[in-house]
Amino acid sequence: MPTVKAKPKLKLATLTVNAPISGEAILLTEHHCPLISHQLLGHGIAIRPVGSRVTAPCRAIVKHIAPTGHHLTLLTEHNVIIDIYIGDNAISTHGVGFTVKVVSGQQVIQGQELINLDLLKLKQSLPSVDVAVLISKGALKLTPLLGTKRAGEDPLLQLIVKKSDT
């Protein structure tokens, strides 16, 4: 009789994604941009910012930064891709109001400043300055944590991910 090999058990890990900016965490469906609110770019949460410092939500590598500074992509150690979008139609600012503090390929630690915003200028020129934190790859389960958040300190998303073999 042939022996049946058991499937190896899937090793899971929990990844906490902290708030990248201080403000009120809201459901993604409340974001002004339809691409984000309809979750076409990923699943996650939005923040109505009161602070101006965008920080790393966890330890990661900066994979991409838009030339305008309004969007960046992070890759975590568990191969989770986190996209941070700042504002609605922020590409129209041509980078005015965004001061990028990191470069593509850079390793960042939780709480490290990524971008500094001129929030007053951005509020005048954009329909919305809500910040979207999206998980576009790598999470098996995502739990948003609503309420008032402090940048780099308070949990924003709880993720269940496949454990990295590294």
PDB file of C-alpha atoms in Angstrom:
ATOM      1  CA  MET A   1       0.000   0.000   0.000  1.00  0.00           C
ATOM      2  CA  PRO A   2       1.505   3.393  -1.003  1.00  0.00           C
ATOM      3  CA  THR A   3       2.273   5.841   1.785  1.00  0.00           C
ATOM      4  CA  VAL A   4       0.673   9.221   1.659  1.00  0.00           C
ATOM      5  CA  LYS A   5       2.924  12.096   2.536  1.00  0.00           C
ATOM      6  CA  ALA A   6       1.351  14.638   4.810  1.00  0.00           C
ATOM      7  CA  LYS A   7       1.345  18.196   3.578  1.00  0.00           C
ATOM      8  CA  PRO A   8       3.761  20.344   5.522  1.00  0.00           C
ATOM      9  CA  LYS A   9       1.924  22.621   7.916  1.00  0.00           C
ATOM     10  CA  LEU A  10       1.781  26.247   6.899  1.00  0.00           C
ATOM     11  CA  LYS A  11       3.821  28.330   9.315  1.00  0.00           C
ATOM     12  CA  LEU A  12       2.070  31.560  10.186  1.00  0.00           C
ATOM     13  CA  ALA A  13       3.242  34.752  11.828  1.00  0.00           C
ATOM     14  CA  THR A  14       1.566  37.905  13.085  1.00  0.00           C
ATOM     15  CA  LEU A  15       2.739  41.260  11.733  1.00  0.00           C
ATOM     16  CA  THR A  16       1.673  44.495  13.385  1.00  0.00           C
ATOM     17  CA  VAL A  17       1.642  47.524  11.111  1.00  0.00           C
ATOM     18  CA  ASN A  18       1.788  50.723  13.149  1.00  0.00           C
ATOM     19  CA  ALA A  19       0.270  54.043  12.136  1.00  0.00           C
ATOM     20  CA  PRO A  20       2.613  55.863   9.732  1.00  0.00           C
ATOM     21  CA  ILE A  21       1.108  59.255  10.637  1.00  0.00           C
ATOM     22  CA  SER A  22      -0.777  60.686  13.608  1.00  0.00           C
ATOM     23  CA  GLY A  23      -4.516  61.072  13.141  1.00  0.00           C
ATOM     24  CA  GLU A  24      -7.865  59.319  13.154  1.00  0.00           C
ATOM     25  CA  ALA A  25      -7.908  55.831  11.601  1.00  0.00           C
ATOM     26  CA  ILE A  26     -11.032  55.365   9.475  1.00  0.00           C
ATOM     27  CA  LEU A  27     -12.434  52.657   7.234  1.00  0.00           C
ATOM     28  CA  LEU A  28     -10.958  52.558   3.762  1.00  0.00           C
ATOM     29  CA  THR A  29     -14.448  53.036   2.290  1.00  0.00           C
ATOM     30  CA  GLU A  30     -14.373  56.617   3.662  1.00  0.00           C
ATOM     31  CA  HIS A  31     -11.309  57.565   1.576  1.00  0.00           C
ATOM     32  CA  HIS A  32     -11.987  60.240  -1.052  1.00  0.00           C
ATOM     33  CA  CYS A  33     -10.316  58.382  -3.963  1.00  0.00           C
ATOM     34  CA  PRO A  34     -12.579  55.704  -5.530  1.00  0.00           C
ATOM     35  CA  LEU A  35      -9.607  53.490  -6.482  1.00  0.00           C
ATOM     36  CA  ILE A  36      -8.673  53.306  -2.811  1.00  0.00           C
ATOM     37  CA  SER A  37     -12.143  53.262  -1.249  1.00  0.00           C
ATOM     38  CA  HIS A  38     -13.237  50.398  -3.549  1.00  0.00           C
ATOM     39  CA  GLN A  39     -10.030  48.519  -2.587  1.00  0.00           C
ATOM     40  CA  LEU A  40      -8.779  48.248  -6.173  1.00  0.00           C
ATOM     41  CA  LEU A  41      -5.200  49.020  -5.067  1.00  0.00           C
ATOM     42  CA  GLY A  42      -5.208  46.804  -1.962  1.00  0.00           C
ATOM     43  CA  HIS A  43      -6.894  46.223   1.375  1.00  0.00           C
ATOM     44  CA  GLY A  44      -6.180  48.300   4.440  1.00  0.00           C
ATOM     45  CA  ILE A  45      -7.176  51.418   6.316  1.00  0.00           C
ATOM     46  CA  ALA A  46      -7.060  55.204   5.971  1.00  0.00           C
ATOM     47  CA  ILE A  47      -5.985  57.948   8.360  1.00  0.00           C
ATOM     48  CA  ARG A  48      -7.217  61.545   8.562  1.00  0.00           C
ATOM     49  CA  PRO A  49      -3.868  63.091   9.485  1.00  0.00           C
ATOM     50  CA  VAL A  50      -3.216  65.691  12.156  1.00  0.00           C
ATOM     51  CA  GLY A  51       0.569  65.235  12.069  1.00  0.00           C
ATOM     52  CA  SER A  52       3.073  65.995   9.347  1.00  0.00           C
ATOM     53  CA  ARG A  53       5.602  63.155   9.786  1.00  0.00           C
ATOM     54  CA  VAL A  54       5.071  59.966   7.780  1.00  0.00           C
ATOM     55  CA  THR A  55       7.025  57.190   9.509  1.00  0.00           C
ATOM     56  CA  ALA A  56       7.831  53.557   8.773  1.00  0.00           C
ATOM     57  CA  PRO A  57       4.956  51.411  10.103  1.00  0.00           C
ATOM     58  CA  CYS A  58       7.329  48.462  10.661  1.00  0.00           C
ATOM     59  CA  ARG A  59      10.803  47.281   9.725  1.00  0.00           C
ATOM     60  CA  ALA A  60      11.016  47.127   5.927  1.00  0.00           C
ATOM     61  CA  ILE A  61      12.878  48.010   2.755  1.00  0.00           C
ATOM     62  CA  VAL A  62      11.773  51.011   0.697  1.00  0.00           C
ATOM     63  CA  LYS A  63      11.022  49.482  -2.726  1.00  0.00           C
ATOM     64  CA  HIS A  64       9.611  52.527  -4.523  1.00  0.00           C
ATOM     65  CA  ILE A  65       9.064  56.228  -3.957  1.00  0.00           C
ATOM     66  CA  ALA A  66       7.018  58.307  -6.383  1.00  0.00           C
ATOM     67  CA  PRO A  67       9.008  61.301  -7.702  1.00  0.00           C
ATOM     68  CA  THR A  68       6.322  63.548  -6.208  1.00  0.00           C
ATOM     69  CA  GLY A  69       6.634  61.913  -2.766  1.00  0.00           C
ATOM     70  CA  HIS A  70       2.901  61.149  -2.512  1.00  0.00           C
ATOM     71  CA  HIS A  71       3.284  57.340  -2.676  1.00  0.00           C
ATOM     72  CA  LEU A  72       5.796  54.825  -1.427  1.00  0.00           C
ATOM     73  CA  THR A  73       6.027  51.046  -1.328  1.00  0.00           C
ATOM     74  CA  LEU A  74       7.604  49.040   1.485  1.00  0.00           C
ATOM     75  CA  LEU A  75       8.554  45.349   1.555  1.00  0.00           C
ATOM     76  CA  THR A  76       8.593  43.640   4.967  1.00  0.00           C
ATOM     77  CA  GLU A  77      10.691  40.693   6.083  1.00  0.00           C
ATOM     78  CA  HIS A  78       7.660  38.403   5.532  1.00  0.00           C
ATOM     79  CA  ASN A  79       7.321  39.593   1.900  1.00  0.00           C
ATOM     80  CA  VAL A  80       4.275  41.718   2.653  1.00  0.00           C
ATOM     81  CA  ILE A  81       3.939  44.738   0.368  1.00  0.00           C
ATOM     82  CA  ILE A  82       2.687  47.908   2.075  1.00  0.00           C
ATOM     83  CA  ASP A  83       1.694  50.890  -0.075  1.00  0.00           C
ATOM     84  CA  ILE A  84       1.242  54.301   1.535  1.00  0.00           C
ATOM     85  CA  TYR A  85      -0.704  56.857  -0.519  1.00  0.00           C
ATOM     86  CA  ILE A  86      -0.865  60.434   0.754  1.00  0.00           C
ATOM     87  CA  GLY A  87      -3.821  62.557  -0.330  1.00  0.00           C
ATOM     88  CA  ASP A  88      -6.196  62.333  -3.253  1.00  0.00           C
ATOM     89  CA  ASN A  89      -4.851  63.457  -6.654  1.00  0.00           C
ATOM     90  CA  ALA A  90      -1.590  64.391  -4.925  1.00  0.00           C
ATOM     91  CA  ILE A  91       0.363  63.828  -8.124  1.00  0.00           C
ATOM     92  CA  SER A  92      -1.027  67.215  -9.214  1.00  0.00           C
ATOM     93  CA  THR A  93       1.147  68.942  -6.570  1.00  0.00           C
ATOM     94  CA  HIS A  94       4.307  67.971  -8.504  1.00  0.00           C
ATOM     95  CA  GLY A  95       5.940  67.214  -5.146  1.00  0.00           C
ATOM     96  CA  VAL A  96       5.246  70.582  -3.519  1.00  0.00           C
ATOM     97  CA  GLY A  97       4.405  69.919   0.140  1.00  0.00           C
ATOM     98  CA  PHE A  98       6.329  66.600   0.313  1.00  0.00           C
ATOM     99  CA  THR A  99       9.904  66.297   1.637  1.00  0.00           C
ATOM    100  CA  VAL A 100      11.186  62.746   1.157  1.00  0.00           C
ATOM    101  CA  LYS A 101      13.674  61.604   3.825  1.00  0.00           C
ATOM    102  CA  VAL A 102      14.626  58.139   2.441  1.00  0.00           C
ATOM    103  CA  VAL A 103      15.786  56.580  -0.823  1.00  0.00           C
ATOM    104  CA  SER A 104      14.642  53.520  -2.732  1.00  0.00           C
ATOM    105  CA  GLY A 105      16.424  50.385  -1.518  1.00  0.00           C
ATOM    106  CA  GLN A 106      16.979  51.761   1.980  1.00  0.00           C
ATOM    107  CA  GLN A 107      16.304  49.561   5.037  1.00  0.00           C
ATOM    108  CA  VAL A 108      14.068  51.409   7.523  1.00  0.00           C
ATOM    109  CA  ILE A 109      13.073  50.681  11.099  1.00  0.00           C
ATOM    110  CA  GLN A 110       9.681  51.175  12.714  1.00  0.00           C
ATOM    111  CA  GLY A 111       9.099  54.845  13.496  1.00  0.00           C
ATOM    112  CA  GLN A 112      11.813  56.172  11.148  1.00  0.00           C
ATOM    113  CA  GLU A 113      10.706  59.283   9.276  1.00  0.00           C
ATOM    114  CA  LEU A 114      10.010  58.608   5.587  1.00  0.00           C
ATOM    115  CA  ILE A 115       8.344  61.803   4.395  1.00  0.00           C
ATOM    116  CA  ASN A 116       7.630  65.178   5.962  1.00  0.00           C
ATOM    117  CA  LEU A 117       4.443  66.922   4.856  1.00  0.00           C
ATOM    118  CA  ASP A 118       3.514  70.581   4.652  1.00  0.00           C
ATOM    119  CA  LEU A 119       0.000  69.708   5.759  1.00  0.00           C
ATOM    120  CA  LEU A 120      -1.341  73.295   5.543  1.00  0.00           C
ATOM    121  CA  LYS A 121      -0.182  73.672   1.943  1.00  0.00           C
ATOM    122  CA  LEU A 122      -1.515  70.224   0.985  1.00  0.00           C
ATOM    123  CA  LYS A 123      -4.926  70.896   2.589  1.00  0.00           C
ATOM    124  CA  GLN A 124      -5.222  74.021   0.424  1.00  0.00           C
ATOM    125  CA  SER A 125      -4.314  72.285  -2.830  1.00  0.00           C
ATOM    126  CA  LEU A 126      -5.879  68.793  -2.522  1.00  0.00           C
ATOM    127  CA  PRO A 127      -9.497  67.610  -2.227  1.00  0.00           C
ATOM    128  CA  SER A 128      -8.383  65.299   0.612  1.00  0.00           C
ATOM    129  CA  VAL A 129      -5.167  64.642   2.548  1.00  0.00           C
ATOM    130  CA  ASP A 130      -6.263  61.248   3.902  1.00  0.00           C
ATOM    131  CA  VAL A 131      -3.407  58.742   4.041  1.00  0.00           C
ATOM    132  CA  ALA A 132      -4.159  55.211   2.819  1.00  0.00           C
ATOM    133  CA  VAL A 133      -2.165  52.270   4.170  1.00  0.00           C
ATOM    134  CA  LEU A 134      -2.742  49.363   1.799  1.00  0.00           C
ATOM    135  CA  ILE A 135      -1.592  45.764   1.822  1.00  0.00           C
ATOM    136  CA  SER A 136      -1.300  44.710  -1.798  1.00  0.00           C
ATOM    137  CA  LYS A 137       0.412  41.341  -1.300  1.00  0.00           C
ATOM    138  CA  GLY A 138       1.325  38.847   1.397  1.00  0.00           C
ATOM    139  CA  ALA A 139      -1.387  39.004   4.066  1.00  0.00           C
ATOM    140  CA  LEU A 140      -3.684  36.035   4.637  1.00  0.00           C
ATOM    141  CA  LYS A 141      -5.886  38.001   7.052  1.00  0.00           C
ATOM    142  CA  LEU A 142      -6.055  41.702   7.830  1.00  0.00           C
ATOM    143  CA  THR A 143      -7.678  43.328  10.866  1.00  0.00           C
ATOM    144  CA  PRO A 144      -7.962  47.154  10.849  1.00  0.00           C
ATOM    145  CA  LEU A 145      -7.726  48.938  14.209  1.00  0.00           C
ATOM    146  CA  LEU A 146      -9.770  52.150  14.157  1.00  0.00           C
ATOM    147  CA  GLY A 147      -9.460  55.221  16.384  1.00  0.00           C
ATOM    148  CA  THR A 148      -6.930  57.908  17.261  1.00  0.00           C
ATOM    149  CA  LYS A 149      -3.349  56.924  16.371  1.00  0.00           C
ATOM    150  CA  ARG A 150       0.161  58.254  17.043  1.00  0.00           C
ATOM    151  CA  ALA A 151       2.742  57.934  14.268  1.00  0.00           C
ATOM    152  CA  GLY A 152       5.130  55.025  14.706  1.00  0.00           C
ATOM    153  CA  GLU A 153       3.639  54.016  18.070  1.00  0.00           C
ATOM    154  CA  ASP A 154       0.046  52.812  17.833  1.00  0.00           C
ATOM    155  CA  PRO A 155      -1.019  49.608  16.001  1.00  0.00           C
ATOM    156  CA  LEU A 156      -3.049  50.266  12.856  1.00  0.00           C
ATOM    157  CA  LEU A 157      -3.336  46.838  11.184  1.00  0.00           C
ATOM    158  CA  GLN A 158      -2.917  43.321  12.508  1.00  0.00           C
ATOM    159  CA  LEU A 159      -1.870  40.867   9.776  1.00  0.00           C
ATOM    160  CA  ILE A 160      -1.624  37.098   9.610  1.00  0.00           C
ATOM    161  CA  VAL A 161       1.153  36.224   7.152  1.00  0.00           C
ATOM    162  CA  LYS A 162       3.129  33.211   5.974  1.00  0.00           C
ATOM    163  CA  LYS A 163       6.242  32.898   8.082  1.00  0.00           C
ATOM    164  CA  SER A 164       9.379  33.781   6.153  1.00  0.00           C
ATOM    165  CA  ASP A 165      11.955  31.002   5.689  1.00  0.00           C
ATOM    166  CA  THR A 166      14.811  33.443   6.326  1.00  0.00           C
TER     167      THR A 166
END
